[in-house]
PDB file of C-alpha atoms and ligand atoms in Angstrom:
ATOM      1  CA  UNK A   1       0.000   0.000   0.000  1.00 89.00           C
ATOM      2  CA  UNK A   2       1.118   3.063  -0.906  1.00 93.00           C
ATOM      3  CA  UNK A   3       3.980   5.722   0.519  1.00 97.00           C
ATOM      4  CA  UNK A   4       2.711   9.274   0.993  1.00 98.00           C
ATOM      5  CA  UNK A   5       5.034  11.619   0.811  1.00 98.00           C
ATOM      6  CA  UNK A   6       4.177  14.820   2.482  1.00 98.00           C
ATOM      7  CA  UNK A   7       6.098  17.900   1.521  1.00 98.00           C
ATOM      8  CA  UNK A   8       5.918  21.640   1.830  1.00 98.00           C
ATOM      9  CA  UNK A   9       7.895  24.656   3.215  1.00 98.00           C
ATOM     10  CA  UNK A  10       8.975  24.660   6.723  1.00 97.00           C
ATOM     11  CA  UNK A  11       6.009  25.840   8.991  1.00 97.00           C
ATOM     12  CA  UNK A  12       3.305  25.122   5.756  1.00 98.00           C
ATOM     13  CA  UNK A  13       0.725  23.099   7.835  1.00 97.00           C
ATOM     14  CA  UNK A  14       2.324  19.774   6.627  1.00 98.00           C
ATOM     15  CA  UNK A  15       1.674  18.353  10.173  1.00 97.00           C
ATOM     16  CA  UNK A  16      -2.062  19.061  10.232  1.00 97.00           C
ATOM     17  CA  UNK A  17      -2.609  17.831   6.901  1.00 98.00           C
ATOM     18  CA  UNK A  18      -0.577  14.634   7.380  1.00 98.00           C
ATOM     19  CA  UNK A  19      -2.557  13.880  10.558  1.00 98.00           C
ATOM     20  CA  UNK A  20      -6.019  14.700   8.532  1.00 98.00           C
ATOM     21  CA  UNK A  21      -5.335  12.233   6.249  1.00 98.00           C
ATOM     22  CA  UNK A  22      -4.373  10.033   8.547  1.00 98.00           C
ATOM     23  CA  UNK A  23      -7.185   9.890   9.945  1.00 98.00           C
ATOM     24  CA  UNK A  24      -9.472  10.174   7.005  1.00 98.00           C
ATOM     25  CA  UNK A  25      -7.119   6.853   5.798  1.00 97.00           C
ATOM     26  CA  UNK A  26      -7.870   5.051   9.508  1.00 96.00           C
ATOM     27  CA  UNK A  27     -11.780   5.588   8.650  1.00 95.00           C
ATOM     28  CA  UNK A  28     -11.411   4.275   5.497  1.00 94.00           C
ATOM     29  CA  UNK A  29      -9.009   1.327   6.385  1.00 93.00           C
ATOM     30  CA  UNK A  30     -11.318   0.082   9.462  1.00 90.00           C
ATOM     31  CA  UNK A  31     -13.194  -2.557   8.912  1.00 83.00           C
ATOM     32  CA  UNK A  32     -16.596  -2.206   8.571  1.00 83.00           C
ATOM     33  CA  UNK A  33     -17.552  -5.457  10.451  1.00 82.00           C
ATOM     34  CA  UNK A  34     -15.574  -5.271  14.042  1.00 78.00           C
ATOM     35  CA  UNK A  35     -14.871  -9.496  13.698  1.00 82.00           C
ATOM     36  CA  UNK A  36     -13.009  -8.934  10.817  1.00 83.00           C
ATOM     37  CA  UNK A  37      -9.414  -8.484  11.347  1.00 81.00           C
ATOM     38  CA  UNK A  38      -8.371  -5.328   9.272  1.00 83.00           C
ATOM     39  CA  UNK A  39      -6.755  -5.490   6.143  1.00 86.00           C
ATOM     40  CA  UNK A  40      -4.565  -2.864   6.324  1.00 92.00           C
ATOM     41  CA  UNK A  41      -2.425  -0.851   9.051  1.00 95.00           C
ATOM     42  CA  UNK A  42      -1.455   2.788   8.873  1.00 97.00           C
ATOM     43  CA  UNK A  43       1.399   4.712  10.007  1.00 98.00           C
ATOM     44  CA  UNK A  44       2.523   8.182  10.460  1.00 98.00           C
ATOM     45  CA  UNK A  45       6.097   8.673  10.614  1.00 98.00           C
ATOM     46  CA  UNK A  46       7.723  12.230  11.084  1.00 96.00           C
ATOM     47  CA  UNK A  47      10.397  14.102  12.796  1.00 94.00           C
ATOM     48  CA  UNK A  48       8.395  14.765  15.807  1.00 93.00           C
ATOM     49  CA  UNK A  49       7.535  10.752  15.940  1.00 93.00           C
ATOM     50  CA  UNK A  50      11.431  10.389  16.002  1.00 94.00           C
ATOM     51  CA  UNK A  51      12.023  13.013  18.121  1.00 92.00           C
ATOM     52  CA  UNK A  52      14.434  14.989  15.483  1.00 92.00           C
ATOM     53  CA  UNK A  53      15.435  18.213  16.039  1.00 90.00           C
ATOM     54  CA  UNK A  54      14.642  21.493  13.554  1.00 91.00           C
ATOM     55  CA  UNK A  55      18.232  22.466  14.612  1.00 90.00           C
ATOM     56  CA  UNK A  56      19.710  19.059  12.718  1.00 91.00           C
ATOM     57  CA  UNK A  57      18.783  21.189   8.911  1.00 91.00           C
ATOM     58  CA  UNK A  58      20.619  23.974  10.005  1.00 89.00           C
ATOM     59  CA  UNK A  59      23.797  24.427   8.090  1.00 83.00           C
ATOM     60  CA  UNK A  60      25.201  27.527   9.684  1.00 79.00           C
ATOM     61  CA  UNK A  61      28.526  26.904  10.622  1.00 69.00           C
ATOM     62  CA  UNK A  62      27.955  28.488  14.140  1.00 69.00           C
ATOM     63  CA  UNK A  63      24.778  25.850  14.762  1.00 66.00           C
ATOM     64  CA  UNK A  64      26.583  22.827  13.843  1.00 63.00           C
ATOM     65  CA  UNK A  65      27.319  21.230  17.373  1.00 62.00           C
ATOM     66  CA  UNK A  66      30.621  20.400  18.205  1.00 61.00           C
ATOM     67  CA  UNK A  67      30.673  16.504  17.645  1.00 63.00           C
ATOM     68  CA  UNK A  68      29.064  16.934  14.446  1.00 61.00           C
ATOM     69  CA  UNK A  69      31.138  15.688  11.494  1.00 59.00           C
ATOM     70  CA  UNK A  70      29.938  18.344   9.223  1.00 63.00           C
ATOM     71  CA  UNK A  71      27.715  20.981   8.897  1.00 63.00           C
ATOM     72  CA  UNK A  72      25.149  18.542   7.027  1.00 78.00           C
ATOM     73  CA  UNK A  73      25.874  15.419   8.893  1.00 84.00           C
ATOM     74  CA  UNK A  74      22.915  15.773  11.376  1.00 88.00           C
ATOM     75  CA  UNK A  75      20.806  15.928   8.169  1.00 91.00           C
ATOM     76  CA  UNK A  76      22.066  13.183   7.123  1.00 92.00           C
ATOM     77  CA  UNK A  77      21.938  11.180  10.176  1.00 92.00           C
ATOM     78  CA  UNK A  78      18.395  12.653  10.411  1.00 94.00           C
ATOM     79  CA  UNK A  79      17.167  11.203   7.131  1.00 95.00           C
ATOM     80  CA  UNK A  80      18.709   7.957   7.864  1.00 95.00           C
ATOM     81  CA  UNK A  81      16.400   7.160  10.597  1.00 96.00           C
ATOM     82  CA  UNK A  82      13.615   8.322   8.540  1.00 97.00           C
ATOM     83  CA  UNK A  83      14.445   5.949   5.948  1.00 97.00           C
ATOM     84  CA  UNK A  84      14.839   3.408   8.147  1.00 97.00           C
ATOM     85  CA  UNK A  85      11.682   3.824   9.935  1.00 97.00           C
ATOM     86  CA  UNK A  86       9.989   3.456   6.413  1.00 97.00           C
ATOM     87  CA  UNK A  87      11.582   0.662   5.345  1.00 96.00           C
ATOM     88  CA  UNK A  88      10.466  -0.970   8.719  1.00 96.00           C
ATOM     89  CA  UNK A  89       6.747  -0.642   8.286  1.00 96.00           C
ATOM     90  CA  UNK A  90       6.841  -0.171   4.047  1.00 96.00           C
ATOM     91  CA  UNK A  91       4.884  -3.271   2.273  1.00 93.00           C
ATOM     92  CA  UNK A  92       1.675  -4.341   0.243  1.00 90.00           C
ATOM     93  CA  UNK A  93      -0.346  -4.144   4.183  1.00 93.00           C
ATOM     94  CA  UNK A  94       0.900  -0.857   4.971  1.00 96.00           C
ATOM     95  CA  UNK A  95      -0.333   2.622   4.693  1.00 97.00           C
ATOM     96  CA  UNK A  96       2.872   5.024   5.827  1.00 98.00           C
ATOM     97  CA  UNK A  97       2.312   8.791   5.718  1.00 98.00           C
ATOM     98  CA  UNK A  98       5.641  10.463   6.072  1.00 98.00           C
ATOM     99  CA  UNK A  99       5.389  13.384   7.477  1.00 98.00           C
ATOM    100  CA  UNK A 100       8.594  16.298   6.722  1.00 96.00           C
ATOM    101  CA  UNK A 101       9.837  18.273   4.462  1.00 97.00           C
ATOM    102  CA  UNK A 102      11.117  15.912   1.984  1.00 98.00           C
ATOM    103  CA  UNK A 103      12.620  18.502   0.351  1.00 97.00           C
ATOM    104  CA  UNK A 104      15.620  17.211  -1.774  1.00 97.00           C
ATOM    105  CA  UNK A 105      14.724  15.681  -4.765  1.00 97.00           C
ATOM    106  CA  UNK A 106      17.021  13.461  -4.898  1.00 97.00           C
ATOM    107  CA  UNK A 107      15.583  11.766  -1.559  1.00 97.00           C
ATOM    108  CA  UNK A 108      12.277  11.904  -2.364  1.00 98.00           C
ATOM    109  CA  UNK A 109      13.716   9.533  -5.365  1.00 98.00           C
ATOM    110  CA  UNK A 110      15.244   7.156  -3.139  1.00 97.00           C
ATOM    111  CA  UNK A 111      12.227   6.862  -1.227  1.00 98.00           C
ATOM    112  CA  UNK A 112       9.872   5.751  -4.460  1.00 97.00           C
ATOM    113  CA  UNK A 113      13.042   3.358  -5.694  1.00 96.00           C
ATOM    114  CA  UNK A 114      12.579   2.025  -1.511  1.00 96.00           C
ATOM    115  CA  UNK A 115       8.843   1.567  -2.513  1.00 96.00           C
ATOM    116  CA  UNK A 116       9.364   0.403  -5.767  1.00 94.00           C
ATOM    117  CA  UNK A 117      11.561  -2.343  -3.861  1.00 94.00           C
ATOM    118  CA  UNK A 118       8.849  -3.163  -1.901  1.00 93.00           C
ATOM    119  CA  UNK A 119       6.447  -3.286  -4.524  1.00 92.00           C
ATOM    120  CA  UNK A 120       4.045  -0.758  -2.944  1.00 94.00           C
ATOM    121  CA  UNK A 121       3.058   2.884  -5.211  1.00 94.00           C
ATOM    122  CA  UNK A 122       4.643   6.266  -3.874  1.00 96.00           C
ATOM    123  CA  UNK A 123       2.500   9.237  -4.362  1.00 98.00           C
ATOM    124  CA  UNK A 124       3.582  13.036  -3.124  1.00 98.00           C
ATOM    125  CA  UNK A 125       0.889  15.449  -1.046  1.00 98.00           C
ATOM    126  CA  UNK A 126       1.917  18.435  -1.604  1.00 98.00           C
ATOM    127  CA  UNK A 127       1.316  21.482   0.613  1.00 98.00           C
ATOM    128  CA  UNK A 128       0.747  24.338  -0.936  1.00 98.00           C
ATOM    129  CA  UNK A 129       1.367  27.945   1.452  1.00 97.00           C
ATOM    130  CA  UNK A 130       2.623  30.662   0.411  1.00 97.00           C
ATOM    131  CA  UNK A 131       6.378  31.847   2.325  1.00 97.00           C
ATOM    132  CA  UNK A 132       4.393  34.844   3.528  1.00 97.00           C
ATOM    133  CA  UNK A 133       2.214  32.693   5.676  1.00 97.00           C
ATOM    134  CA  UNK A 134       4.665  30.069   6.740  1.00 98.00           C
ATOM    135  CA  UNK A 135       6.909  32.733   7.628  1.00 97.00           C
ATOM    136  CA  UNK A 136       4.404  34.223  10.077  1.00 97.00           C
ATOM    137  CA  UNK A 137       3.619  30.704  11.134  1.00 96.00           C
ATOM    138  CA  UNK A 138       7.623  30.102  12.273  1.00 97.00           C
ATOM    139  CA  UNK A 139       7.810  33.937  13.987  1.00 96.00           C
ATOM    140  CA  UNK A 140       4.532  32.767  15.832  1.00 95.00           C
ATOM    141  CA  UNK A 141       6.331  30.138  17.172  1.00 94.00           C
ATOM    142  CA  UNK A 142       9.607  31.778  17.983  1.00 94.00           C
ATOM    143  CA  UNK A 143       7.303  34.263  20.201  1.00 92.00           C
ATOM    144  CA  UNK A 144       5.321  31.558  21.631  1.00 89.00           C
ATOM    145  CA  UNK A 145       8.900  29.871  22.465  1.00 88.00           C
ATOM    146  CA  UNK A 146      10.437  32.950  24.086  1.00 88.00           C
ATOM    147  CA  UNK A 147       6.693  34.004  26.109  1.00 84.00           C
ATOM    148  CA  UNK A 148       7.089  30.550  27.933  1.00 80.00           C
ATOM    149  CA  UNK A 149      10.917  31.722  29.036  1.00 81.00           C
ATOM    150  CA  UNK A 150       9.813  35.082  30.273  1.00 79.00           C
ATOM    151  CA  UNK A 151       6.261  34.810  30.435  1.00 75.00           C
ATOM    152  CA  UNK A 152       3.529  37.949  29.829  1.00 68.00           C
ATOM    153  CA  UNK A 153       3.670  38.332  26.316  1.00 62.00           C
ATOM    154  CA  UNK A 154       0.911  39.791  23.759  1.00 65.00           C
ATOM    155  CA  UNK A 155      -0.987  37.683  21.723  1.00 67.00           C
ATOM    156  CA  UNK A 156      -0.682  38.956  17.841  1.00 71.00           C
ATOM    157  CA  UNK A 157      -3.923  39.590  15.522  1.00 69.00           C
ATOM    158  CA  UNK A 158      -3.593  36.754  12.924  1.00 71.00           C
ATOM    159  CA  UNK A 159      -2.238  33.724  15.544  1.00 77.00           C
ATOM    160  CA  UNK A 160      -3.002  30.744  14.143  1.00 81.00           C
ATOM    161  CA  UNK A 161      -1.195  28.208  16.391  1.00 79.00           C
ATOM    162  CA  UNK A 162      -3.949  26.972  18.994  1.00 83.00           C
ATOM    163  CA  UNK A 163      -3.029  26.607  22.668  1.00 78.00           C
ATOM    164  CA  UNK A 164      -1.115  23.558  23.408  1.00 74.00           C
ATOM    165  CA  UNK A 165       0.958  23.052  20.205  1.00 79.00           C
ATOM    166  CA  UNK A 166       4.378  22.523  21.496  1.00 76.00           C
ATOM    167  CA  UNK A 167       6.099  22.368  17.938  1.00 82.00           C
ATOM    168  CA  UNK A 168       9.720  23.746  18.095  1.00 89.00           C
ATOM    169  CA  UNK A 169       9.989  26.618  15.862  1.00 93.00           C
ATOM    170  CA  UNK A 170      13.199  26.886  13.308  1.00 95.00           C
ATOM    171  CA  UNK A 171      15.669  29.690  14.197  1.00 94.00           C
ATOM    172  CA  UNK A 172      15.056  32.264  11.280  1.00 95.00           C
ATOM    173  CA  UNK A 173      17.956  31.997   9.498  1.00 94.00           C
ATOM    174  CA  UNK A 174      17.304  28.111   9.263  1.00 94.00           C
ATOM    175  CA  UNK A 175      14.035  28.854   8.104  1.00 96.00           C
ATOM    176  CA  UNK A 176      15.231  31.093   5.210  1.00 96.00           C
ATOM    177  CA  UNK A 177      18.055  29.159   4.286  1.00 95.00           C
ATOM    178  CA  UNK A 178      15.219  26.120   4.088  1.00 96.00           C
ATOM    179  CA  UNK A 179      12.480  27.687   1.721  1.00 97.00           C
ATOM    180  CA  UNK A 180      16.190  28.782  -0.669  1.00 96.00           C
ATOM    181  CA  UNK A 181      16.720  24.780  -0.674  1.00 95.00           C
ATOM    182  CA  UNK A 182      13.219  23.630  -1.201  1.00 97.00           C
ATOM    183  CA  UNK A 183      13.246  21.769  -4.879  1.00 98.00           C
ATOM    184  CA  UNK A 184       9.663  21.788  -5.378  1.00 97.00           C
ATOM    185  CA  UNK A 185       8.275  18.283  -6.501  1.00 98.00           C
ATOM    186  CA  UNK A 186       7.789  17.630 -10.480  1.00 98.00           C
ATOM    187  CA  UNK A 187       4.670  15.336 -11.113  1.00 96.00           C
ATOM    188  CA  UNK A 188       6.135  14.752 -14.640  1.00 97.00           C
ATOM    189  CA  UNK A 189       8.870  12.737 -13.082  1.00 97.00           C
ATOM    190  CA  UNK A 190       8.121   9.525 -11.733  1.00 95.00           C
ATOM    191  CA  UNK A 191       9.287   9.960  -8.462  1.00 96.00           C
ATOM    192  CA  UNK A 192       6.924  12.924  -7.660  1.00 98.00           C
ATOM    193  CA  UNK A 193       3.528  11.932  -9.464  1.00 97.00           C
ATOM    194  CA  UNK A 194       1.442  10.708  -8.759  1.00 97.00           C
ATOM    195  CA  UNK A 195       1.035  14.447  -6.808  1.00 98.00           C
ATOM    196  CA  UNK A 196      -1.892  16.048  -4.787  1.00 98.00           C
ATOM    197  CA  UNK A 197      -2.064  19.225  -3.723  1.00 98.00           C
ATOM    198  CA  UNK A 198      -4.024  20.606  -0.685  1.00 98.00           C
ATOM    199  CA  UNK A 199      -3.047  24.438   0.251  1.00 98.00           C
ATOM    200  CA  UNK A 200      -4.140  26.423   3.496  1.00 97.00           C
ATOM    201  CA  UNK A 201      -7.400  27.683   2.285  1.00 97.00           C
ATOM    202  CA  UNK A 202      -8.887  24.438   1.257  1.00 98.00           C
ATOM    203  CA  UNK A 203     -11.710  23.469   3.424  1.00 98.00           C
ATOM    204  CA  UNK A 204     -12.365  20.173   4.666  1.00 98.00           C
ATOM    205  CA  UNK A 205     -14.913  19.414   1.637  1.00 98.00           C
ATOM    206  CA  UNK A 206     -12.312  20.210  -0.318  1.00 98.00           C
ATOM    207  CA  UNK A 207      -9.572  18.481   1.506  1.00 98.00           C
ATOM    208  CA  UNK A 208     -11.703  15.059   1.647  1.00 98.00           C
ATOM    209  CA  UNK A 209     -12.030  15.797  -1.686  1.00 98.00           C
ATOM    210  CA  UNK A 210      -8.011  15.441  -2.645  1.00 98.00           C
ATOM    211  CA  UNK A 211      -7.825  12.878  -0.191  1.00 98.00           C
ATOM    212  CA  UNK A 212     -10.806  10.675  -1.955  1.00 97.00           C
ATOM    213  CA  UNK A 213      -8.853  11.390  -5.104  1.00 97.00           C
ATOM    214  CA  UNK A 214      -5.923   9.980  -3.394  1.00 97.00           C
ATOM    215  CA  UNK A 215      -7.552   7.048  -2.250  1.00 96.00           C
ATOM    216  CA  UNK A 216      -9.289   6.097  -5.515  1.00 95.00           C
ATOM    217  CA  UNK A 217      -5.882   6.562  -7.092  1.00 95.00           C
ATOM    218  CA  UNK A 218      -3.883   4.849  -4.724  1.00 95.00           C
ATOM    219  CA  UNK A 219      -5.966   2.202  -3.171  1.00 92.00           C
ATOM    220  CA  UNK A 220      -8.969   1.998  -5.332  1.00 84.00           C
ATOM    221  CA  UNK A 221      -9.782  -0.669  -8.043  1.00 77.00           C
ATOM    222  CA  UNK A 222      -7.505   0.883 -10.409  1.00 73.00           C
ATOM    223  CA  UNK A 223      -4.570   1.092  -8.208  1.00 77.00           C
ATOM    224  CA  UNK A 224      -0.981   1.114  -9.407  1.00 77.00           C
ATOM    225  CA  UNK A 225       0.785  -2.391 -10.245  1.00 78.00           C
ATOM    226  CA  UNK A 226       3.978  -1.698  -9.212  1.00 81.00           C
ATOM    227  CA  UNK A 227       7.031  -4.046 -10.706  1.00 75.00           C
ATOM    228  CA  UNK A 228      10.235  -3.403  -9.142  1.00 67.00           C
ATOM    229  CA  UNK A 229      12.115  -3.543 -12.994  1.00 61.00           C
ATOM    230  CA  UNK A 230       9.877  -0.747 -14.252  1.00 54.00           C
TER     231      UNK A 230
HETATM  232  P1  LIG B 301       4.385  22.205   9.690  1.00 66.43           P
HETATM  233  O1  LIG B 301       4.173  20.759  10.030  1.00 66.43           O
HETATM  234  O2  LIG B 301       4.551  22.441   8.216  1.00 66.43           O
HETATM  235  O3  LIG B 301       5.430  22.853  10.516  1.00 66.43           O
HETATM  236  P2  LIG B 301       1.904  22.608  11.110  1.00 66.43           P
HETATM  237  O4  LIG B 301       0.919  21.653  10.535  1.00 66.43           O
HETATM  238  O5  LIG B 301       2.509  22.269  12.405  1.00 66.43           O
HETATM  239  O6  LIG B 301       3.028  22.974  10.030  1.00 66.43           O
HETATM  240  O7  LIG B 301       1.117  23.976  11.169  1.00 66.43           O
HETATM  241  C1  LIG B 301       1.644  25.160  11.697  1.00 66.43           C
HETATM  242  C2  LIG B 301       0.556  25.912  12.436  1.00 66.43           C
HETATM  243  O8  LIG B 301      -0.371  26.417  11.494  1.00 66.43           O
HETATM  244  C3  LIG B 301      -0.215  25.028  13.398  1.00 66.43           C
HETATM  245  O9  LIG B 301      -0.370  25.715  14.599  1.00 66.43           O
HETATM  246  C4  LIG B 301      -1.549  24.799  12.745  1.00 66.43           C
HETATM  247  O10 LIG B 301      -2.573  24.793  13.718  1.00 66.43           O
HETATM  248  C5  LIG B 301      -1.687  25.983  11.808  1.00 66.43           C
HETATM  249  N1  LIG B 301      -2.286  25.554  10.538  1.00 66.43           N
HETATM  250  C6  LIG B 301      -1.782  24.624   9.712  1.00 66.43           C
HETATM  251  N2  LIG B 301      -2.529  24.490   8.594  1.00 66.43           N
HETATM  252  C7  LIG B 301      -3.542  25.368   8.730  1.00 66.43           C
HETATM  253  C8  LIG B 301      -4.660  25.723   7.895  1.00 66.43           C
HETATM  254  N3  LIG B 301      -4.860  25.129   6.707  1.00 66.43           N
HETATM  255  N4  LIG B 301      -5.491  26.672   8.355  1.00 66.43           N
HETATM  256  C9  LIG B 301      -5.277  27.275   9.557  1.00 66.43           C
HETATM  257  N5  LIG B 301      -4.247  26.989  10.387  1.00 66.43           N
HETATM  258  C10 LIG B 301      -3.385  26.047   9.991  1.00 66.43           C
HETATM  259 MG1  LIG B 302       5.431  19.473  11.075  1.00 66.43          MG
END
């Protein structure tokens, strides 16, 4: 069952989406007599679910922490326990949302030949946000960061990020230097299509509407045959 690449700029609402369609996928997956054992099992793998910091994609020479090898070895070391956490769960029963940036083309290409391995479709869900809005998202985040060190801070007209939402914000040079690196996914390469888009606006009749798209797609009759010489 398929790989679902989620990607999007740093502080895009990748995270809410990924979790959206995870659970539109876990309705859709459960079976509808509770007897039956189900047929399929989801995951949702991100940095948060492996506990990996913002700080490892910063490349600033002054960030990079002393034991670090070079200034993109945390990166690195980062996507290796991605990969590996996909490759663990990744197979015909599986459902696996990954949930990042997934920024570099080139890895977003290793993960579909990883699929193609395991004979299971890739597909990419793209989010779409402009770097206006993501921008405000992060500096929301810094301030919410620095309130809780010295508490009695203002709320801002146009918050967005509800109470509770603990996310660690990137330092705003990280950020930048992160929408500069973004190669934005191609649907007419293989690797990248098939490719939905959701963007911030979209409602949730419209976001159940790309995710029914991606099901029918993905896991409908018509589904992909995937044959790892292709
Ligand atoms: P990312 O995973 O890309 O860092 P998040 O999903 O964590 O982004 O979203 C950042 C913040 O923006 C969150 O506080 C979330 O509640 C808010 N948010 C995300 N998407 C939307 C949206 N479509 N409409 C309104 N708020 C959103
Ligand atoms: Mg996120």
């Amino acid at each position: 069952m398929p790989l679902i690449i989620v990607t999007g700029l740093p502080s895009s609402g990748k995270t809410t989406r990924a979790k959206q369609l995870y659970d539109y996928l876990a309705q859709r997956i459960a079976p509808t007599d509770s007897s039956t054992p189900a047929k399929y099992r989801l995951h949702l793998i991100s940095d948060d679910t492996l506990s990996i910091s913002r700080t490892v994609y910063d490349l600033s020479p002054s960030k990079v922490p002393a034991h670090t090898r070079s200034a993109n070895a945390s990166e690195k070391d980062a996507r290796a326990a991605l990969y590996g956490a996909v490759k663990r769960v990744l197979s015909d029963r599986d459902f696996v949302i990954l949930d990042g940036l997934n920024y570099i083309k080139g890895w977003r290409y290793q993960l579909h030949c990883e699929a193609k391995a395991m004979r299971t479709p890739n597909c990419i869900l793209q989010i779409g946000c402009t770097p206006d809005r993501a921008r405000r998202v992060n500096e929301e985040r810094i301030r919410k960061e620095q309130q809780q060190q010295h508490p009695g801070g203002e709320k801002q007209d146009g918050d967005v990020i509800p109470e509770g939402d603990t996310t660690e914000a990137y330092e705003p040079g990280n950020w930048d230097n992160l929408v500069f690196r973004y190669e934005e996914p191609n649907p007419m390469t293989r690797w990248d299509s098939p490719l939905f888009t959701v963007i911030w606006e979209d409602d949730e009749a419209q976001t159940r509407k790309t995710f029914d798209s991606l099901w029918d797609t993905m896991a409908g009759d018509a589904k992909p045959v995937v044959r790892p010489n292709q």
